[in-house]
Tab-separated table of C-alpha atoms and ligand atoms in Angstrom:
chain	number	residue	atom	x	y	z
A	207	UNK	CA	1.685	24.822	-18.061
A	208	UNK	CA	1.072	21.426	-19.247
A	209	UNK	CA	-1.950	19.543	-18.072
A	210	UNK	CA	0.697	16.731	-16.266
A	211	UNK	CA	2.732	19.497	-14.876
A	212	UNK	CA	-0.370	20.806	-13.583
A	213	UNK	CA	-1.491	18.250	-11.804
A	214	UNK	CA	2.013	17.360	-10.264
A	215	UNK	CA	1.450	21.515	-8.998
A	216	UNK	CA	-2.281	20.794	-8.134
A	217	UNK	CA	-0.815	17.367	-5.985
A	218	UNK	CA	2.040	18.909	-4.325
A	219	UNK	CA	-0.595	21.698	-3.013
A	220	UNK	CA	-2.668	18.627	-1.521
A	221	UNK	CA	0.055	17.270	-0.005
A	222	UNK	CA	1.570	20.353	1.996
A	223	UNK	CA	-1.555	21.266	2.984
A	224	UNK	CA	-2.959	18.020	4.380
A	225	UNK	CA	-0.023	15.662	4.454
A	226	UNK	CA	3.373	17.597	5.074
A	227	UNK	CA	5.943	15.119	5.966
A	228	UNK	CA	6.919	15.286	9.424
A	229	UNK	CA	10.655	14.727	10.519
A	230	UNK	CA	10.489	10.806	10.537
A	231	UNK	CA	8.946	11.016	7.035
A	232	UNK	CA	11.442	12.915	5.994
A	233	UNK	CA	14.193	10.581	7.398
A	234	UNK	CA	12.682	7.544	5.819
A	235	UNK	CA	12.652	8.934	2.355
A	236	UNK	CA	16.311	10.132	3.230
A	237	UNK	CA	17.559	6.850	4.599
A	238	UNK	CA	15.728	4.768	1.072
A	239	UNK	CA	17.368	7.081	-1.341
A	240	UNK	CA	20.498	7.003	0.469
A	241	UNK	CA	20.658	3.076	0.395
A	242	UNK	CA	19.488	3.528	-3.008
A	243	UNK	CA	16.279	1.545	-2.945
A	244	UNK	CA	13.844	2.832	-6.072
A	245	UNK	CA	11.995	6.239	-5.129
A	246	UNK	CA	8.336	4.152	-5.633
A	247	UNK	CA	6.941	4.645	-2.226
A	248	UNK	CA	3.360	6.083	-2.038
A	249	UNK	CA	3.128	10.043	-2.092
A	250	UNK	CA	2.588	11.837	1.563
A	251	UNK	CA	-1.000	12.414	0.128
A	252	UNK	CA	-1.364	8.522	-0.766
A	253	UNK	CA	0.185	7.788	2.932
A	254	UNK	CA	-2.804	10.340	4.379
A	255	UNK	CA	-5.264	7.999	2.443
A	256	UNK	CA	-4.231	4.889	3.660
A	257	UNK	CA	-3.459	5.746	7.544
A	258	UNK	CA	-7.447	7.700	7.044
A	259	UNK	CA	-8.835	4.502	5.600
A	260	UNK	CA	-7.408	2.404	8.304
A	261	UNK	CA	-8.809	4.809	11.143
A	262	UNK	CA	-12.064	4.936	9.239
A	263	UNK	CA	-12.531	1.410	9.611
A	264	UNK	CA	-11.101	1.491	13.313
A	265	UNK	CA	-8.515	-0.977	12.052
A	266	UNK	CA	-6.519	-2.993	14.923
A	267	UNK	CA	-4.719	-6.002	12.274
A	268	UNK	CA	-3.288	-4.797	9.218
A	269	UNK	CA	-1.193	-6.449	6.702
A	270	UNK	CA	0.965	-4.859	4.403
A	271	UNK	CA	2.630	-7.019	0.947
A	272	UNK	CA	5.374	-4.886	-0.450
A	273	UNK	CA	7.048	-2.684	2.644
A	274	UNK	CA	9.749	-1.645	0.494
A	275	UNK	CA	11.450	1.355	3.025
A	276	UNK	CA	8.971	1.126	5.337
A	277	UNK	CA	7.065	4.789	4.340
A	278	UNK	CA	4.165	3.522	3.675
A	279	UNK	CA	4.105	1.174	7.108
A	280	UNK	CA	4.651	4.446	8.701
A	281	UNK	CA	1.848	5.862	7.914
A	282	UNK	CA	-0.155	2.573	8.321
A	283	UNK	CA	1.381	1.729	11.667
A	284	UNK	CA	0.227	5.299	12.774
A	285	UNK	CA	-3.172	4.856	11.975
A	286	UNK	CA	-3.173	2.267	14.455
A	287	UNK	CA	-4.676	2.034	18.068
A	288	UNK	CA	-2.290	1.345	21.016
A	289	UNK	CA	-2.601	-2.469	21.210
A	290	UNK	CA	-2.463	-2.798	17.199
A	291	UNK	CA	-0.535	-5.115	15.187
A	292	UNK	CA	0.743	-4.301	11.582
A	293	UNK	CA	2.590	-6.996	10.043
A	294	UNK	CA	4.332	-5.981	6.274
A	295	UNK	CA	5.844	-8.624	4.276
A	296	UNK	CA	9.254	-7.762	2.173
A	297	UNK	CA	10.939	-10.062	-0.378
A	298	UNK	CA	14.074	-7.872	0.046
A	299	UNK	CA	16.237	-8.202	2.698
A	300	UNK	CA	17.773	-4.345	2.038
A	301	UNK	CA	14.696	-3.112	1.455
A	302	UNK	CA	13.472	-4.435	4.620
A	303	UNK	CA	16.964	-3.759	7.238
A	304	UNK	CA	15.769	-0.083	5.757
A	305	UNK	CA	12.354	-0.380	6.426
A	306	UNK	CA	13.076	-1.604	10.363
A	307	UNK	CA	15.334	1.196	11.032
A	308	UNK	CA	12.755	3.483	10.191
A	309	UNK	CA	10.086	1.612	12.063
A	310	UNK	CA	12.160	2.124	14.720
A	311	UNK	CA	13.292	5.993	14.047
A	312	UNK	CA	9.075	6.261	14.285
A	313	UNK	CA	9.190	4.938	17.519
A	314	UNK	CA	6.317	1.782	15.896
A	315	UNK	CA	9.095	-1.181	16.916
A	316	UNK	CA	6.191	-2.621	19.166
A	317	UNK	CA	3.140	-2.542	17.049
A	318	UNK	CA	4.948	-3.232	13.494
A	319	UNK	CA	6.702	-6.378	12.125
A	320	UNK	CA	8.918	-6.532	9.240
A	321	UNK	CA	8.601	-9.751	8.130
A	322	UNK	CA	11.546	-11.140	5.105
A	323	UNK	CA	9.517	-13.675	3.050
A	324	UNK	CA	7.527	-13.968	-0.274
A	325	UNK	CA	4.094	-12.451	0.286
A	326	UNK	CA	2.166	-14.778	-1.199
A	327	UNK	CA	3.873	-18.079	1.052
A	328	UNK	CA	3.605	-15.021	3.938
A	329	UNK	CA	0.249	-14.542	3.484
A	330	UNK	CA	-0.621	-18.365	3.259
A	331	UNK	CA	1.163	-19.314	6.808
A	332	UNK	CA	-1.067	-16.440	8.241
A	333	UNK	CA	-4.502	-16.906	10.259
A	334	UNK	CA	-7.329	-14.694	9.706
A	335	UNK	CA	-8.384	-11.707	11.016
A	336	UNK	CA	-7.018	-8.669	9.396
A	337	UNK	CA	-9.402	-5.480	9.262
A	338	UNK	CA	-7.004	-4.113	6.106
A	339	UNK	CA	-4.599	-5.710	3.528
A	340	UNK	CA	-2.646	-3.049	1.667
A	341	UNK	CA	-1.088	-4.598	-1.795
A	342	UNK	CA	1.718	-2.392	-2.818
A	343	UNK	CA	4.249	-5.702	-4.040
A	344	UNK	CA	4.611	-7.274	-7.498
A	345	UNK	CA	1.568	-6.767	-9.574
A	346	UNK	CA	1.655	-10.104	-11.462
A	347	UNK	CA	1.399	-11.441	-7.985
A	348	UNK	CA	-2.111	-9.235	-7.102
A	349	UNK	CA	-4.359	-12.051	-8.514
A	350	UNK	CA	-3.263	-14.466	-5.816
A	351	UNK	CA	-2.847	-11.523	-3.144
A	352	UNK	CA	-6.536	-11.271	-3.708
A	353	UNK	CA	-7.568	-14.325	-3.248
A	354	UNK	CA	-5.059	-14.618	0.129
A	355	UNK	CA	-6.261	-11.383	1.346
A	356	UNK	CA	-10.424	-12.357	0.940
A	357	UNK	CA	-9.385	-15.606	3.500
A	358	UNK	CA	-7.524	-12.973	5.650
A	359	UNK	CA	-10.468	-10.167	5.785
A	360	UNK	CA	-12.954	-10.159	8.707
A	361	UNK	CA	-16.481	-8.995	6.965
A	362	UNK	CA	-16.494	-5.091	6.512
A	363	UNK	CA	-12.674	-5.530	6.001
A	364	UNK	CA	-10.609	-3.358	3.114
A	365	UNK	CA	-8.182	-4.210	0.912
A	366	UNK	CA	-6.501	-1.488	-0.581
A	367	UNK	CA	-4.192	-2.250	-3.767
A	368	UNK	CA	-2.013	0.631	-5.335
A	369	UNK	CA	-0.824	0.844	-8.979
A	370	UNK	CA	-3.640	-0.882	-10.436
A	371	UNK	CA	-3.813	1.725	-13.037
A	372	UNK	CA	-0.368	1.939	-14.724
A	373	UNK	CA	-0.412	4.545	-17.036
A	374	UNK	CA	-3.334	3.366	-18.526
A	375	UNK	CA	-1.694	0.081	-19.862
A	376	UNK	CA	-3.903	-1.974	-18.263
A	377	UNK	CA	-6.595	-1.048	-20.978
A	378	UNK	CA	-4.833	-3.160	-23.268
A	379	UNK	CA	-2.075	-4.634	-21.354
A	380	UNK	CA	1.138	-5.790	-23.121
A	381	UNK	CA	1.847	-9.593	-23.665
A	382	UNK	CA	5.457	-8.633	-22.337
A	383	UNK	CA	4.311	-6.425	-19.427
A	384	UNK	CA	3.331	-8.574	-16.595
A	385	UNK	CA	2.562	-6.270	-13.929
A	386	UNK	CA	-0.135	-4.997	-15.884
A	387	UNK	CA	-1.197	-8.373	-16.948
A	388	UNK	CA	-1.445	-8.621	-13.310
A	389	UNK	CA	-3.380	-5.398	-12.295
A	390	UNK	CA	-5.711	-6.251	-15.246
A	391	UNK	CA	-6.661	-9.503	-13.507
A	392	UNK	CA	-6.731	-8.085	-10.301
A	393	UNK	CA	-9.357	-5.143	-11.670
A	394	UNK	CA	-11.767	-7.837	-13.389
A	395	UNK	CA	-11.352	-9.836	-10.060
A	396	UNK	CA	-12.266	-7.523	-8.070
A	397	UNK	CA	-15.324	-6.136	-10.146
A	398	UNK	CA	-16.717	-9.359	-10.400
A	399	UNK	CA	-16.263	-10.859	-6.893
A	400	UNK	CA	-19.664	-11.217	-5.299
A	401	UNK	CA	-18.460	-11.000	-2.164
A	402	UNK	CA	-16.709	-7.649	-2.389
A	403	UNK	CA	-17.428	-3.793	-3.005
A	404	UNK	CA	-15.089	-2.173	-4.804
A	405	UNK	CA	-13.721	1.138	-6.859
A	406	UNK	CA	-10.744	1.947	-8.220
A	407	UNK	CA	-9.044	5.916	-7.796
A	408	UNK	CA	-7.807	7.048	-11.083
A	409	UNK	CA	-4.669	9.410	-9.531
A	410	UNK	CA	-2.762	11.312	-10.930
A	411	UNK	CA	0.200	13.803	-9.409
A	412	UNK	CA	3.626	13.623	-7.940
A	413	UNK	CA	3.528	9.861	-8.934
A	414	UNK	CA	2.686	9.972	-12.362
A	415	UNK	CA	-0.599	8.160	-13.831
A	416	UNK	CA	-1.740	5.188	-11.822
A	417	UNK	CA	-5.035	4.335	-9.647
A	418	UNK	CA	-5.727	2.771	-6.004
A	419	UNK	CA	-8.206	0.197	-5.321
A	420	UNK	CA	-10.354	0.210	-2.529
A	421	UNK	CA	-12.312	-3.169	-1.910
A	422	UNK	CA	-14.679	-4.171	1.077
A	423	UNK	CA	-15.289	-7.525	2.361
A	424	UNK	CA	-19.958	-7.636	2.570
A	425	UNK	CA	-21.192	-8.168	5.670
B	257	LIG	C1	6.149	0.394	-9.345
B	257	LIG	C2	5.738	-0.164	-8.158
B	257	LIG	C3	5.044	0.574	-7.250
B	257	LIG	O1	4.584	0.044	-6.097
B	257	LIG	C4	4.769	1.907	-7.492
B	257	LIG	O2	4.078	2.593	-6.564
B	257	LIG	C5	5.179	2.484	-8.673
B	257	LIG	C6	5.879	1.721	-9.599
B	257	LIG	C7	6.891	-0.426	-10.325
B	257	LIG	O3	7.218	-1.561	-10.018
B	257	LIG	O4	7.136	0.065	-11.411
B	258	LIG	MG1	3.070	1.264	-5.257
């Protein structure tokens, strides 16, 4: 066994055991591939991160850039208490008539909102205060996310950022590969922001070779 095919074994063990997809999980992956939208959503295990960060924090506002079939706003929407708001921001309008069917197939119709729009002008007509951004859009756009999500944050807020990694590329990122231009940027932003607390997840698995960032607004 190769070490990659090894770790794909090692994550698909993680993710039956702590994150099986349930039958609405299972229907939202259905209903993307059917209406063909790219199979780039987060793993189940990813989705168990996210929804536990967001409880950890005792999250009530979340924002979401990037809803693509709505999988990941599943699992975020889930995470959150009765009178909770999720709001997740899609450029495409497919991608997002997919992503409100399957808020609705997970019954989340009154606590999440699809909204059509480019994040970043999204993200600029919004008011603070969100207790969690999750970035999971264009990663040439993740510099100005950042700075949009900091004005967003209450203090002990998260933003959470996914494919800031890239198969390593953003080591030495390509002239002609913008997205990890962009997740460069975003990395050295975030390390150097005074007013933040951050890591970044090297992951590997199911997904291939990428990395989450985890960020917290200081008190
Ligand atoms: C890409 C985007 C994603 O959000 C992801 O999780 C994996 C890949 C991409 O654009 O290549
Ligand atoms: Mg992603």
């Amino acid at each position: 066994m190769s070490a990659t095919q090894l770790f794909e074994a090692v994550d698909t063990y993680i993710n039956s055991l702590f994150a099986a997809d349930d039958e609405i999980l299972s229907r939202a992956v259905e209903r993307a591939r059917k209406a063909g939208l790219p199979e780039i959503q987060v793993s189940s295990g990813q989705g168990k991160l996210i929804y536990l960060l967001a409880k950890m924090i005792g999250a009530k506002r979340i924002l979401e850039i990037g809803t693509l079939g709505g999988y990941s706003t599943v699992w975020l929407g889930r995470a959150l208490p009765k009178d909770g708001e999720l709001i997740s921001v899609e450029l495409d309008a497919a991608h997002a008539a997919v992503a409100r069917e399957t808020v609705k197939d997970a019954g989340l119709s009154e606590k999440v909102e699809i909204v059509e729009g480019r994040g970043l002008d999204e993200m600029r007509a919004l008011e603070p205060s969100f207790d969690l951004v999750f970035l999971d859009a264009n990663k040439d756009g993740y510099p100005a996310y950042l700075k949009q999500a900091k004005r967003l944050l209450r203090k002990g807020g998260l933003i959470v950022a996914d494919n800031v990694v890239r198969e390593g590329a953003v080591l030495e990122p390509s002239q002609v590969d913008p997205n990890a231009i962009g997740a460069a940027a975003f990395n050295q932003a975030l390390a150097s922001d005074p007013d933040l607390e951050a890591i970044v997840l090297q992951q590997v698995g199911i997904k291939g070779h990428d990395g989450l960032a985890i960020a917290r607004v200081k008190d």
